[in-house]
Coordinates of C-alpha atoms in Angstrom, one line a residue:
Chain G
X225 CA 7.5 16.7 -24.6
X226 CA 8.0 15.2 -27.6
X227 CA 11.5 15.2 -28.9
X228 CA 11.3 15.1 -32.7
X229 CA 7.8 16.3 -34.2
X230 CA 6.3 16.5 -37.7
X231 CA 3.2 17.8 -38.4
X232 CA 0.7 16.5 -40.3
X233 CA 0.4 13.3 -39.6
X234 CA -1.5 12.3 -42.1
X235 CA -1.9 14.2 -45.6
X236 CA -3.9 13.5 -48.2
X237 CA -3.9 15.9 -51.6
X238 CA -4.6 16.0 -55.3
X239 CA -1.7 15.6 -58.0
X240 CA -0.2 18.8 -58.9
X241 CA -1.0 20.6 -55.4
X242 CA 1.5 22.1 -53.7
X243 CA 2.3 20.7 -49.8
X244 CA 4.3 21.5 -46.8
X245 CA 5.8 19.3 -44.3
X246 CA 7.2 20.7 -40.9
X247 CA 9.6 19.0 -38.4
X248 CA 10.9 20.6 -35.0
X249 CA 13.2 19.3 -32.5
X250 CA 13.9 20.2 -29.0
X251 CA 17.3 18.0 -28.2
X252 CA 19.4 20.4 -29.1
X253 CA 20.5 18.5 -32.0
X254 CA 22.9 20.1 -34.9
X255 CA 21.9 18.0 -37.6
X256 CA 18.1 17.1 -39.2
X257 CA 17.3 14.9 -42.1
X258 CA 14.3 13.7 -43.8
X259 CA 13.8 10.2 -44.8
X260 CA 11.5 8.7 -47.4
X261 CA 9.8 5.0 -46.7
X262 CA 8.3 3.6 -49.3
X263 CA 4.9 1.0 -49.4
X264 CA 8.1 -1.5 -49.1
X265 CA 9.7 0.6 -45.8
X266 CA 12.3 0.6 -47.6
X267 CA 14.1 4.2 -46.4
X268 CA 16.5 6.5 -47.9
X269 CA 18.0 9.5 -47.3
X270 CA 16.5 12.8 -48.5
X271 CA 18.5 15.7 -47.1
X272 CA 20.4 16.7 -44.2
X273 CA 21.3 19.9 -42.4
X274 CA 23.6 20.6 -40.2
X275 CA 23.5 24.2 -38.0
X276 CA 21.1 25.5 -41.1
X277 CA 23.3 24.2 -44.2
X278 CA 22.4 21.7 -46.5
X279 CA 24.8 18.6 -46.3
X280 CA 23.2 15.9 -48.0
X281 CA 21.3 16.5 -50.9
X282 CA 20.4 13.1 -52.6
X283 CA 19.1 12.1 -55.9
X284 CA 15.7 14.4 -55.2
X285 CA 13.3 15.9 -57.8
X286 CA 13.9 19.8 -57.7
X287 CA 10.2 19.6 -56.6
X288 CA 11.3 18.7 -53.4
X289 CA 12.7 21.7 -51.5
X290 CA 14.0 21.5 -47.7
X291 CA 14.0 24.7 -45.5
X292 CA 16.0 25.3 -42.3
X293 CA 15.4 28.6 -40.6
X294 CA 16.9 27.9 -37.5
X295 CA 18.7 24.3 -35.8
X296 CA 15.1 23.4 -34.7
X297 CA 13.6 23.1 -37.6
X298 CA 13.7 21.7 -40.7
X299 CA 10.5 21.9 -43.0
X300 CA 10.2 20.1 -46.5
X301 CA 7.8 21.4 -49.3
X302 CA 6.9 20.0 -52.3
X303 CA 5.8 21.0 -55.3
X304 CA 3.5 19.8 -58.5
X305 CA 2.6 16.4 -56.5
X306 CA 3.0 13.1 -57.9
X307 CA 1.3 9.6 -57.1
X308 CA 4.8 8.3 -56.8
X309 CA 5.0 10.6 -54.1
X310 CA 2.8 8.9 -52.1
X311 CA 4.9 7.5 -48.8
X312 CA 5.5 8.2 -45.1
X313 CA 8.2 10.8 -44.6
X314 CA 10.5 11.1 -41.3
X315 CA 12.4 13.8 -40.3
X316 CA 15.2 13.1 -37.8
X317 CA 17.8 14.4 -35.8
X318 CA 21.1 14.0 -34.4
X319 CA 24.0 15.2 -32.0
X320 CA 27.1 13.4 -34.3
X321 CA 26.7 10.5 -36.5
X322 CA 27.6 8.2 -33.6
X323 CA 24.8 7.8 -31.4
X324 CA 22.1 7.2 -34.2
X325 CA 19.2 9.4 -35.0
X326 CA 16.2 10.9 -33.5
X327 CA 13.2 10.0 -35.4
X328 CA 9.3 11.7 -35.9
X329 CA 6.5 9.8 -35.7
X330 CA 6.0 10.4 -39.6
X331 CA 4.0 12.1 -42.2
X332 CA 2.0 9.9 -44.3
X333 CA 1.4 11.4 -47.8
X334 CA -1.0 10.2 -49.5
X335 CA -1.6 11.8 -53.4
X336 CA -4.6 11.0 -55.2
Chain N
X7 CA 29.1 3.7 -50.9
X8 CA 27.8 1.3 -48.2
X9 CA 25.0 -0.6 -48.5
X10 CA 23.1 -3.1 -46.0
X11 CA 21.4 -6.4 -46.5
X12 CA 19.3 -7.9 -44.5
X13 CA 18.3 -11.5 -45.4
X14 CA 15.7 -12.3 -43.9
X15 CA 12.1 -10.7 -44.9
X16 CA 10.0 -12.0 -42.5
X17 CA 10.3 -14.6 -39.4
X18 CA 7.7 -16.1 -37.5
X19 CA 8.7 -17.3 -34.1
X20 CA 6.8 -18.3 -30.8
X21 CA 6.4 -16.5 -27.6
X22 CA 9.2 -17.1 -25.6
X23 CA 11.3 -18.4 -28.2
X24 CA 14.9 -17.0 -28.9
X25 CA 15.4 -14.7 -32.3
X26 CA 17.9 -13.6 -34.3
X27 CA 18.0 -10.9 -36.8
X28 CA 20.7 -10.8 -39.3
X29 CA 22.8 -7.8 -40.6
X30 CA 25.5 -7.7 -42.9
X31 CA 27.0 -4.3 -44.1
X32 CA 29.8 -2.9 -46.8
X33 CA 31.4 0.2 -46.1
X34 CA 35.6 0.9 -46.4
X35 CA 36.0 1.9 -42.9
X36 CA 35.1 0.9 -39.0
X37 CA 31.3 1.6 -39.5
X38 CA 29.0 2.5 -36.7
X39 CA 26.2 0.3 -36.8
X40 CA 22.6 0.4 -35.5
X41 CA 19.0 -1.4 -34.9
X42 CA 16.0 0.3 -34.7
X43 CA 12.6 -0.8 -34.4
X44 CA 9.2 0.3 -36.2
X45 CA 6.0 -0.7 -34.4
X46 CA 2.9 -0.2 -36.9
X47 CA 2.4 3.4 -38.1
X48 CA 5.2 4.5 -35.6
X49 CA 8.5 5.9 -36.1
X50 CA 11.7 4.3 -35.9
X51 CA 13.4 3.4 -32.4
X52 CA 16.7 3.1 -31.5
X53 CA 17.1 -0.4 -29.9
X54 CA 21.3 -0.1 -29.9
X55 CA 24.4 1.0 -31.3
X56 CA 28.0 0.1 -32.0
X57 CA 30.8 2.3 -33.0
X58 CA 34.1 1.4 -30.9
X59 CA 34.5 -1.0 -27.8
X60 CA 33.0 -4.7 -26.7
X61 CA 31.8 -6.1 -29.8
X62 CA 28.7 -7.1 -28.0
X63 CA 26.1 -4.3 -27.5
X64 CA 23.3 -4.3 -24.9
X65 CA 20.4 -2.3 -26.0
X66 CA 16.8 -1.6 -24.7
X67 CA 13.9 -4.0 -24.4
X68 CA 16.3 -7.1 -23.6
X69 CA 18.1 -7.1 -27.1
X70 CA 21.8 -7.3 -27.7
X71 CA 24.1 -7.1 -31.1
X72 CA 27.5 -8.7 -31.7
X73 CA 29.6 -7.0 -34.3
X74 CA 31.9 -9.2 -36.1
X75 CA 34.0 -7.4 -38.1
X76 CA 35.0 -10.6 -40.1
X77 CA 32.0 -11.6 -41.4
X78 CA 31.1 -7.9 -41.6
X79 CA 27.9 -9.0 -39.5
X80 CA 25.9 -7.0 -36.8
X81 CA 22.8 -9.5 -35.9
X82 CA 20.5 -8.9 -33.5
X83 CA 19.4 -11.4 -30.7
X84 CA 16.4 -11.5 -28.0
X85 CA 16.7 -14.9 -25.5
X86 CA 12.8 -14.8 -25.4
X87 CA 10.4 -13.1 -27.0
X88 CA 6.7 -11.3 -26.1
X89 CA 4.2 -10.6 -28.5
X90 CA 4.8 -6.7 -28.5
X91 CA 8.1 -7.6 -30.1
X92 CA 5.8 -8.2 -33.4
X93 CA 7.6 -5.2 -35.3
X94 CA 9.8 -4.4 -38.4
X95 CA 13.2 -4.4 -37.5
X96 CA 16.3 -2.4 -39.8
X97 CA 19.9 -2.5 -39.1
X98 CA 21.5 0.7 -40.6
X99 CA 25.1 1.8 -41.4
X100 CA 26.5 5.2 -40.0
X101 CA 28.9 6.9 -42.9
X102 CA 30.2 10.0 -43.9
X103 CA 33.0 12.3 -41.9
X104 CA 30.5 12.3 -38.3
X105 CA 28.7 8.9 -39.7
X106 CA 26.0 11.3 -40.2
X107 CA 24.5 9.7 -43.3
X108 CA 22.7 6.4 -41.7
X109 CA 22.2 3.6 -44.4
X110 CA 18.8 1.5 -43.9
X111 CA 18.3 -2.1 -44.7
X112 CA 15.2 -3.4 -46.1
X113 CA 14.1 -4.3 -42.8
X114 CA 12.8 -7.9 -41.7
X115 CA 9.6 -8.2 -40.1
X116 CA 9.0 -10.4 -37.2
X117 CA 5.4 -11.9 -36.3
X118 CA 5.2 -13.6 -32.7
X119 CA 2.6 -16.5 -32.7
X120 CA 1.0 -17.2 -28.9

């Protein structure tokens, strides 16, 4: 069983379409988060949920909207796509910020 | 805010050669600290973590971390090691009231030559 998954795995679209990423976990976790990695892997911090509220909200085009209909699941859509949106996004999970996250396998978006 | 640097973009080193990965963090408070690992096109594994305790920090696949508070350091060591250890590597700070919000590193690649 896989513990964090996203679905696509890969994604390729035109600018301006509209897409959907999803991400379930089955650990039980309270919190979920996506990440953005760049062509650099550099990573940072999208948003975060904890127990279905938003918690972390970073410096995100409105295009970008998270959804959370249950602790399990945290989906991401985007609207009106950009080349600069062109990256791998992660979701993730945790139980408390201690013991580190729970990360997908990834979603590579590629926009053309 | 906290940030993390790590140094080092890319280090070659042999097979069964020691390496070390170098971390250094800013953040206001005790930080918990983590290593992952990212084979290519995977995601990111946790190798090991420190938040309270023995500075030194055994993780998985024969890596360990010492925390020096000091030097604000948290580098990464493996004795000796095997080509599947060819990976990129980020240290990340934990912050926020449950360290929720991890902070990345830019990550250093490591390539293992036969």
């Amino acid at each position: 069983d896989t513990a964090v998954s996203q679905t696509p795995k890969y994604l390729v679209t035109q600018m301006g379409n509209d897409k959907s990423i999803k991400c379930e976990q089955n650990l039980g976790h309270d919190t979920m988060y996506w990440y953005k990695q760049d062509s650099k892997k550099f990573l940072k911090i999208m948003f975060s949920y904890n127990n279905k509220e938003l918690i972390i909200n970073e410096t995100v085009p409105n295009r970008f909207s998270p959804k959370s209909p249950d602790k399990a699941h945290l989906n991401l859509h985007i609207n009106s796509l950009e080349l600069g949106d062109s990256a791998v996004y992660f979701c993730a999970s945790s139980q408390g910020g201690r013991w580190g996250y729970t990360f997908g396998s990834g979603t590579r978006l590629t926009v053309v | 805010a906290q940030s993390v640097t790590q140094p080092d973009i890319h280090i070659t080193v042999s097979e069964g050669a020691s390496l070390e990965l170098r971390c250094n963090y800013s953040y206001g408070a005790t930080p918990y600290l983590f290593w992952y690992v990212q084979s290519p096109g995977q995601g990111l594994q946790l190798l090991l973590k420190y938040f309270s305790g023995d500075t030194l920090v055994q993780g998985i696949k024969g890596f360990e971390a010492e925390f020096k508070r000091s030097q604000s350091s948290f580098n990464l060591r493996k004795p000796s090691v095997h080509w599947s250890d060819a990976a990129e590597y980020f240290c990340a700070v934990g912050a926020g009231a449950a360290g929720n919000k991890l902070t990345f590193g830019g990550g250093t690649r490591v390539l293992v030559k036969p």
